[in-house]
Short mmCIF file of C-alpha atoms in Angstrom, two decimals:
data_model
loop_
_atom_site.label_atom_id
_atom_site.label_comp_id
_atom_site.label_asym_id
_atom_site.label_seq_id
_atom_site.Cartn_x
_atom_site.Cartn_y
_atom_site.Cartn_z
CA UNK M 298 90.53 8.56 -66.94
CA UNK M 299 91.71 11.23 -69.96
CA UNK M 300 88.17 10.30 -71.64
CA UNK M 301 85.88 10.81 -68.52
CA UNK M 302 88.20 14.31 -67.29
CA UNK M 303 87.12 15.17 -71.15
CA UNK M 304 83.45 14.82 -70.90
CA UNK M 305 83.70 16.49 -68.01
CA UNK M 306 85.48 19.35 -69.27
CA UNK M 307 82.95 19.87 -72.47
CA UNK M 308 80.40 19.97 -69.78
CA UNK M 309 81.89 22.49 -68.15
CA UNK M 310 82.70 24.55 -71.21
CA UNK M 311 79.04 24.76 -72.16
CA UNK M 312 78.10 25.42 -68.72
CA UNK M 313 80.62 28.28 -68.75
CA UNK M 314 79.47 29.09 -72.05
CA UNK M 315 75.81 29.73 -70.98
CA UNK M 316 76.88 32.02 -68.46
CA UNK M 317 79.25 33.79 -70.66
CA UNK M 318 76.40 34.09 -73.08
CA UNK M 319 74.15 35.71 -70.49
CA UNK M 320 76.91 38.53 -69.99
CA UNK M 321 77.07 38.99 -73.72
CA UNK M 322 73.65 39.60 -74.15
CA UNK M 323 73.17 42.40 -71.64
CA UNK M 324 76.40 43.80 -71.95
CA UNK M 325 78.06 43.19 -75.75
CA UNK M 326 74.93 43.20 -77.56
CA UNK M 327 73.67 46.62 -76.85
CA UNK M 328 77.23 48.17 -78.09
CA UNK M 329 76.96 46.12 -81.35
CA UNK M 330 73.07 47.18 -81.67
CA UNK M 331 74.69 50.86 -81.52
CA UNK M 332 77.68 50.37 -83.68
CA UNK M 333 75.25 49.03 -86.37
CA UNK M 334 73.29 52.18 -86.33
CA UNK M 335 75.82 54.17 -86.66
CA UNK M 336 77.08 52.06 -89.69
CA UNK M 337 73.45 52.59 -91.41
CA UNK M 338 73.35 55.93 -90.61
CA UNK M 339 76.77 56.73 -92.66
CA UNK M 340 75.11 54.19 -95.26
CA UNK M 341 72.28 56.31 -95.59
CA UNK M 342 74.41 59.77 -95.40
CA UNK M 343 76.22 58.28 -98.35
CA UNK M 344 73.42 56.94 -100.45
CA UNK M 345 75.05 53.26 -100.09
CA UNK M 346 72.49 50.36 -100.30
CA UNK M 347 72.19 48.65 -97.25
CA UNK M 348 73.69 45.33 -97.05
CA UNK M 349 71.17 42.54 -97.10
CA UNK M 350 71.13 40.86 -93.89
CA UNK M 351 71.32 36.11 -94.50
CA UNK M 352 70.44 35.95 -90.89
CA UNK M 353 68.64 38.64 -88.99
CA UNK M 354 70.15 40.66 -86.16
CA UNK M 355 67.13 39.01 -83.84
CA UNK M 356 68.58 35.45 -84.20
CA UNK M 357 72.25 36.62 -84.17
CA UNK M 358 71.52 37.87 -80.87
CA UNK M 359 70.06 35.27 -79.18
CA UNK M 360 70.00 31.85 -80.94
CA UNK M 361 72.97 32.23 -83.31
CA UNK M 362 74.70 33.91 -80.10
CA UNK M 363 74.15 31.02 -78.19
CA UNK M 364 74.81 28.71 -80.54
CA UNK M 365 78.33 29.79 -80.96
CA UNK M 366 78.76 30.55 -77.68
CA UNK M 367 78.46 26.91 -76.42
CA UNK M 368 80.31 25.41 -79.41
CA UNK M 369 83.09 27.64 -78.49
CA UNK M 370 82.76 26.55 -75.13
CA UNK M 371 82.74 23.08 -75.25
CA UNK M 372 85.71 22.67 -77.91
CA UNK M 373 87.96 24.77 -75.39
CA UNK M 374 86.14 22.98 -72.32
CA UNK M 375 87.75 19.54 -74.28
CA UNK M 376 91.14 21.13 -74.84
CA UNK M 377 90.77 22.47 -71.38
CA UNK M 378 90.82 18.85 -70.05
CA UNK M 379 93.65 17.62 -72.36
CA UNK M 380 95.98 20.38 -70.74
CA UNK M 381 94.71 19.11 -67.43
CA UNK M 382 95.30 15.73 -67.98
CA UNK M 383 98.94 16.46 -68.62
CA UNK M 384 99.16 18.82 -66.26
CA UNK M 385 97.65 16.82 -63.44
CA UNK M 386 100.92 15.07 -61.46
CA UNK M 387 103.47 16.40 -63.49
CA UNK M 388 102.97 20.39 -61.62
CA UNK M 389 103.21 20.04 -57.43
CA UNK M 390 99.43 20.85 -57.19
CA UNK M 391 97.68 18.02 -54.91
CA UNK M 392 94.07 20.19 -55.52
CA UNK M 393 92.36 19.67 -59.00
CA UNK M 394 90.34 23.01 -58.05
CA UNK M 395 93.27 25.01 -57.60
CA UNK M 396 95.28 23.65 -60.65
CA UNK M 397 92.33 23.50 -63.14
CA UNK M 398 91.83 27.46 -61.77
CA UNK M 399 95.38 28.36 -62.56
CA UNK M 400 95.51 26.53 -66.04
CA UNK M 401 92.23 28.75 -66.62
CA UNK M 402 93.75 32.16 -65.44
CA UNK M 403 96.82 31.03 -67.72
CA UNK M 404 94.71 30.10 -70.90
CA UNK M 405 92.97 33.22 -70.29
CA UNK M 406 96.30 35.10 -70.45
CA UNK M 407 97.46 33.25 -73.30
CA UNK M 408 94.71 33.21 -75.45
CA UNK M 409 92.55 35.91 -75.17
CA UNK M 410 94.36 38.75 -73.50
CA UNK M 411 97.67 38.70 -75.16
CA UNK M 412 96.21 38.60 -78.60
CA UNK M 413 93.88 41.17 -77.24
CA UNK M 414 96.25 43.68 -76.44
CA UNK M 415 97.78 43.56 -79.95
CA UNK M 416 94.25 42.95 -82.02
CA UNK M 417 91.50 44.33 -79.62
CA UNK M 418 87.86 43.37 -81.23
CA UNK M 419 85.90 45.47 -83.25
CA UNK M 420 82.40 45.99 -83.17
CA UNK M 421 80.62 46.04 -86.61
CA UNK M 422 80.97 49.19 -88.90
CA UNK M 423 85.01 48.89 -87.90
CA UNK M 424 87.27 47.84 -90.27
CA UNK M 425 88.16 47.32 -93.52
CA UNK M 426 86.51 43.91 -95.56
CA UNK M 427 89.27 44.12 -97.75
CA UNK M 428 92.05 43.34 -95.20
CA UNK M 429 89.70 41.20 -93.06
CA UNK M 430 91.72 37.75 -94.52
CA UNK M 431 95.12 39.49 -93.23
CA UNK M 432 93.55 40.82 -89.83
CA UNK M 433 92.36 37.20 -89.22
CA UNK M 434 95.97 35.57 -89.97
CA UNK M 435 97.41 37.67 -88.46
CA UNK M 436 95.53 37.22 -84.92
CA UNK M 437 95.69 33.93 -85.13
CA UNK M 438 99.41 33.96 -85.65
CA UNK M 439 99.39 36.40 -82.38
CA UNK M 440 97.74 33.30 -80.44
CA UNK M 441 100.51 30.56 -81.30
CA UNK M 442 103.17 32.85 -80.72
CA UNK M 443 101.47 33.84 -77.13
CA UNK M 444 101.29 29.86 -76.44
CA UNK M 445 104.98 28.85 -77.97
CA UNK M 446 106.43 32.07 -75.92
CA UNK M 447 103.67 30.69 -72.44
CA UNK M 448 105.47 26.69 -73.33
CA UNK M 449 109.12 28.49 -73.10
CA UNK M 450 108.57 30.55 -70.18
CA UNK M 451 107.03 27.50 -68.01
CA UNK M 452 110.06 25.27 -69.32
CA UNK M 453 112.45 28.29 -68.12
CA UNK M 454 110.56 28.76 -64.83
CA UNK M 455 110.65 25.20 -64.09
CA UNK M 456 114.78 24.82 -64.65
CA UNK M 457 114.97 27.71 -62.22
CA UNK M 458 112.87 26.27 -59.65
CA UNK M 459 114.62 23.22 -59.75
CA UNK M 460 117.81 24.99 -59.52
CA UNK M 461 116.38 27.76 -56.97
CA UNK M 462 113.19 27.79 -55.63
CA UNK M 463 109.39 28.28 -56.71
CA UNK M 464 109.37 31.59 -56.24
CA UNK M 465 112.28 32.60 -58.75
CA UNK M 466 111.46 30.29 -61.12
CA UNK M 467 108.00 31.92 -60.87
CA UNK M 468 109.54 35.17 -61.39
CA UNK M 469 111.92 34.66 -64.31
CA UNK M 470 109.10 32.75 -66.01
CA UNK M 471 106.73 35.09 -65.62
CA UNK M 472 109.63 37.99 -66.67
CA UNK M 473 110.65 36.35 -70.09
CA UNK M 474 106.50 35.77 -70.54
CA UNK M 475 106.53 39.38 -70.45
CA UNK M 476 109.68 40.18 -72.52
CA UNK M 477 108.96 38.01 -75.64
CA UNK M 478 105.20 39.17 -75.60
CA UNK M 479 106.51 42.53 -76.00
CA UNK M 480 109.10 41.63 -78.69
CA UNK M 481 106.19 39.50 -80.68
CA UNK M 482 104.11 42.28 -80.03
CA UNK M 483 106.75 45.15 -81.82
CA UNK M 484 107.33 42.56 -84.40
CA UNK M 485 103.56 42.01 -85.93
CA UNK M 486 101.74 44.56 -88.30
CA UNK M 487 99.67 47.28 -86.22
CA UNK M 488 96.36 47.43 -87.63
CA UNK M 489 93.99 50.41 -86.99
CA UNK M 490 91.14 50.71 -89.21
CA UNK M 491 88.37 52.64 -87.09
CA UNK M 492 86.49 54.81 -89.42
CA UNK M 493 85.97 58.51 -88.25
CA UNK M 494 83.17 59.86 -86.68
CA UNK M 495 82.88 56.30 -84.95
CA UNK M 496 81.87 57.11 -81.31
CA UNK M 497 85.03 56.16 -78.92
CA UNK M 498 82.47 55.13 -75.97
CA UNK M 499 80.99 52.39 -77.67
CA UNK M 500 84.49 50.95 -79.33
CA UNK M 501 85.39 50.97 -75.76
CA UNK M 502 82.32 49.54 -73.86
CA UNK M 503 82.75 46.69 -76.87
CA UNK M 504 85.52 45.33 -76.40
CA UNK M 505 85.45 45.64 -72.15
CA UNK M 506 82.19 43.61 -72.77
CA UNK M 507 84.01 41.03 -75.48
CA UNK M 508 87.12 40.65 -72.78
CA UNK M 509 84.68 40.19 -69.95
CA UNK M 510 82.78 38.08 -71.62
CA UNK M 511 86.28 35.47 -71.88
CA UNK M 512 87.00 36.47 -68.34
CA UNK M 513 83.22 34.80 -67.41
CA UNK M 514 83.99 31.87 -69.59
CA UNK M 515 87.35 30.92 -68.88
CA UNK M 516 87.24 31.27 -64.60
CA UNK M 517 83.53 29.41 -65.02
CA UNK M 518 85.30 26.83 -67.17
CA UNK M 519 88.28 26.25 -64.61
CA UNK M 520 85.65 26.69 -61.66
CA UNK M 521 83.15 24.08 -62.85
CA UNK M 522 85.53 21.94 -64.32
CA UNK M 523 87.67 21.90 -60.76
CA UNK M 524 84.54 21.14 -58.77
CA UNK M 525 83.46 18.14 -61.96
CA UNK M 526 86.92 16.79 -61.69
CA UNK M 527 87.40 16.17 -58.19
CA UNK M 528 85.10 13.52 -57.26
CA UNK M 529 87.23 11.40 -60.77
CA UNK M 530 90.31 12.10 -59.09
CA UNK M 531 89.92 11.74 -55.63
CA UNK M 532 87.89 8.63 -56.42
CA UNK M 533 91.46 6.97 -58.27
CA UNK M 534 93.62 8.08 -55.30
CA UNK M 535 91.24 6.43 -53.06
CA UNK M 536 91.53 2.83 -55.28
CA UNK M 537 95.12 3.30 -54.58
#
């Protein structure tokens, strides 16, 4: 059962994937097409040599776009599963739609918009190489502390609904969720390296494009993945 909800979920992550590549390309690649002019432009203003592009900025935005799109897709379409496995049975959802929609809203949460809020994504000609090995720790330090502080709140929310009801335990859960994201938050390095000059619109229009672009992916993901996992599900209850 665990290895055909896992197929299932890769499939869905790449299907996700394709549509969150679609978004990308019409809405993240003209921002990055912009920021990269403006990067050659202070280039040229100070006499730099332009860097010499391995792969050019055709194929990164379609091919090489795509390509990482899916594989990004169908690893967290696989993990996707693995939490739904577990999840399946042990939380009082009978519907796989509406549990493998919830586990998407909450890996959306976790993953992407916590770190977000504390490391936003940059479009090129923003930020420093130099620190680039210490932004990139440090973000992904921001994404196991947002999933160790998610594991404690649903532990904590769960006591209190045993003790109370759902809708406390919903509550405090979702209130210490809040409170240690803002205390992990405080406690990590700020990092703001955007050069001046560099046009405020298209930082902005970047990174509502890179957060929409998870938003697509992730509810796709748990959409598809509900409607592939039903028929595997329903089908065992049946036998039973």
């Amino acid at each position: 059962m665990a290895g055909r909800l896992l197929a299932r979920g890769m499939i869905a992550g790449c299907l996700a994937a394709a549509l969150a590549f679609v978004f990308a390309r019409f809405f993240g690649e003209p921002q990055v097409a912009l920021a990269i002019a403006f990067e050659a432009a202070r280039s040229a203003a100070e006499d730099a040599a332009p860097e010499h592009e391995m792969i050019s900025r055709s194929v990164q935005a379609s091919y090489g776009l795509a390509t990482a799109t899916v594989l990004y897709g169908a690893g967290f379409g696989g993990l996707f599963a693995l939490v739904f496995s577990f999840a399946y049975g042990r939380l009082s959802f009978q519907s796989p739609r509406v549990l493998a929609l919830l586990l998407a809203v909450a890996g959306f949460v976790t993953v992407v918009l916590v770190p977000d809020l504390k490391y936003p994504p940059n479009p090129p000609a923003v930020g420093n190489p130099a620190t680039l090995a210490l932004r990139t720790e440090t973000y992904f330090v921001m994404i196991a502390l947002s999933i160790c502080v998610a594991a404690i709140a649903c532990l904590l929310g769960q006591k209190v609904a045993q003790m109370r009801d759902a809708w406390t335990g919903w509550l405090c859960g979702g209130a210490v969720f809040v409170l240690l994201v803002a205390l992990v938050q405080f406690g990590l390095p700020d990092v703001n390296e955007v050069p001046d000059g560099f046009p405020a619109v298209v930082l902005w229009r970047f990174r509502e494009s890179a957060l929409g672009m998870q938003a697509v992916l992730w509810g796709s993901m748990g959409l598809i993945f509900g409607a592939l996992a039903t028929p595997v599900l329903m089908g065992r209850a049946q036998k039973f």
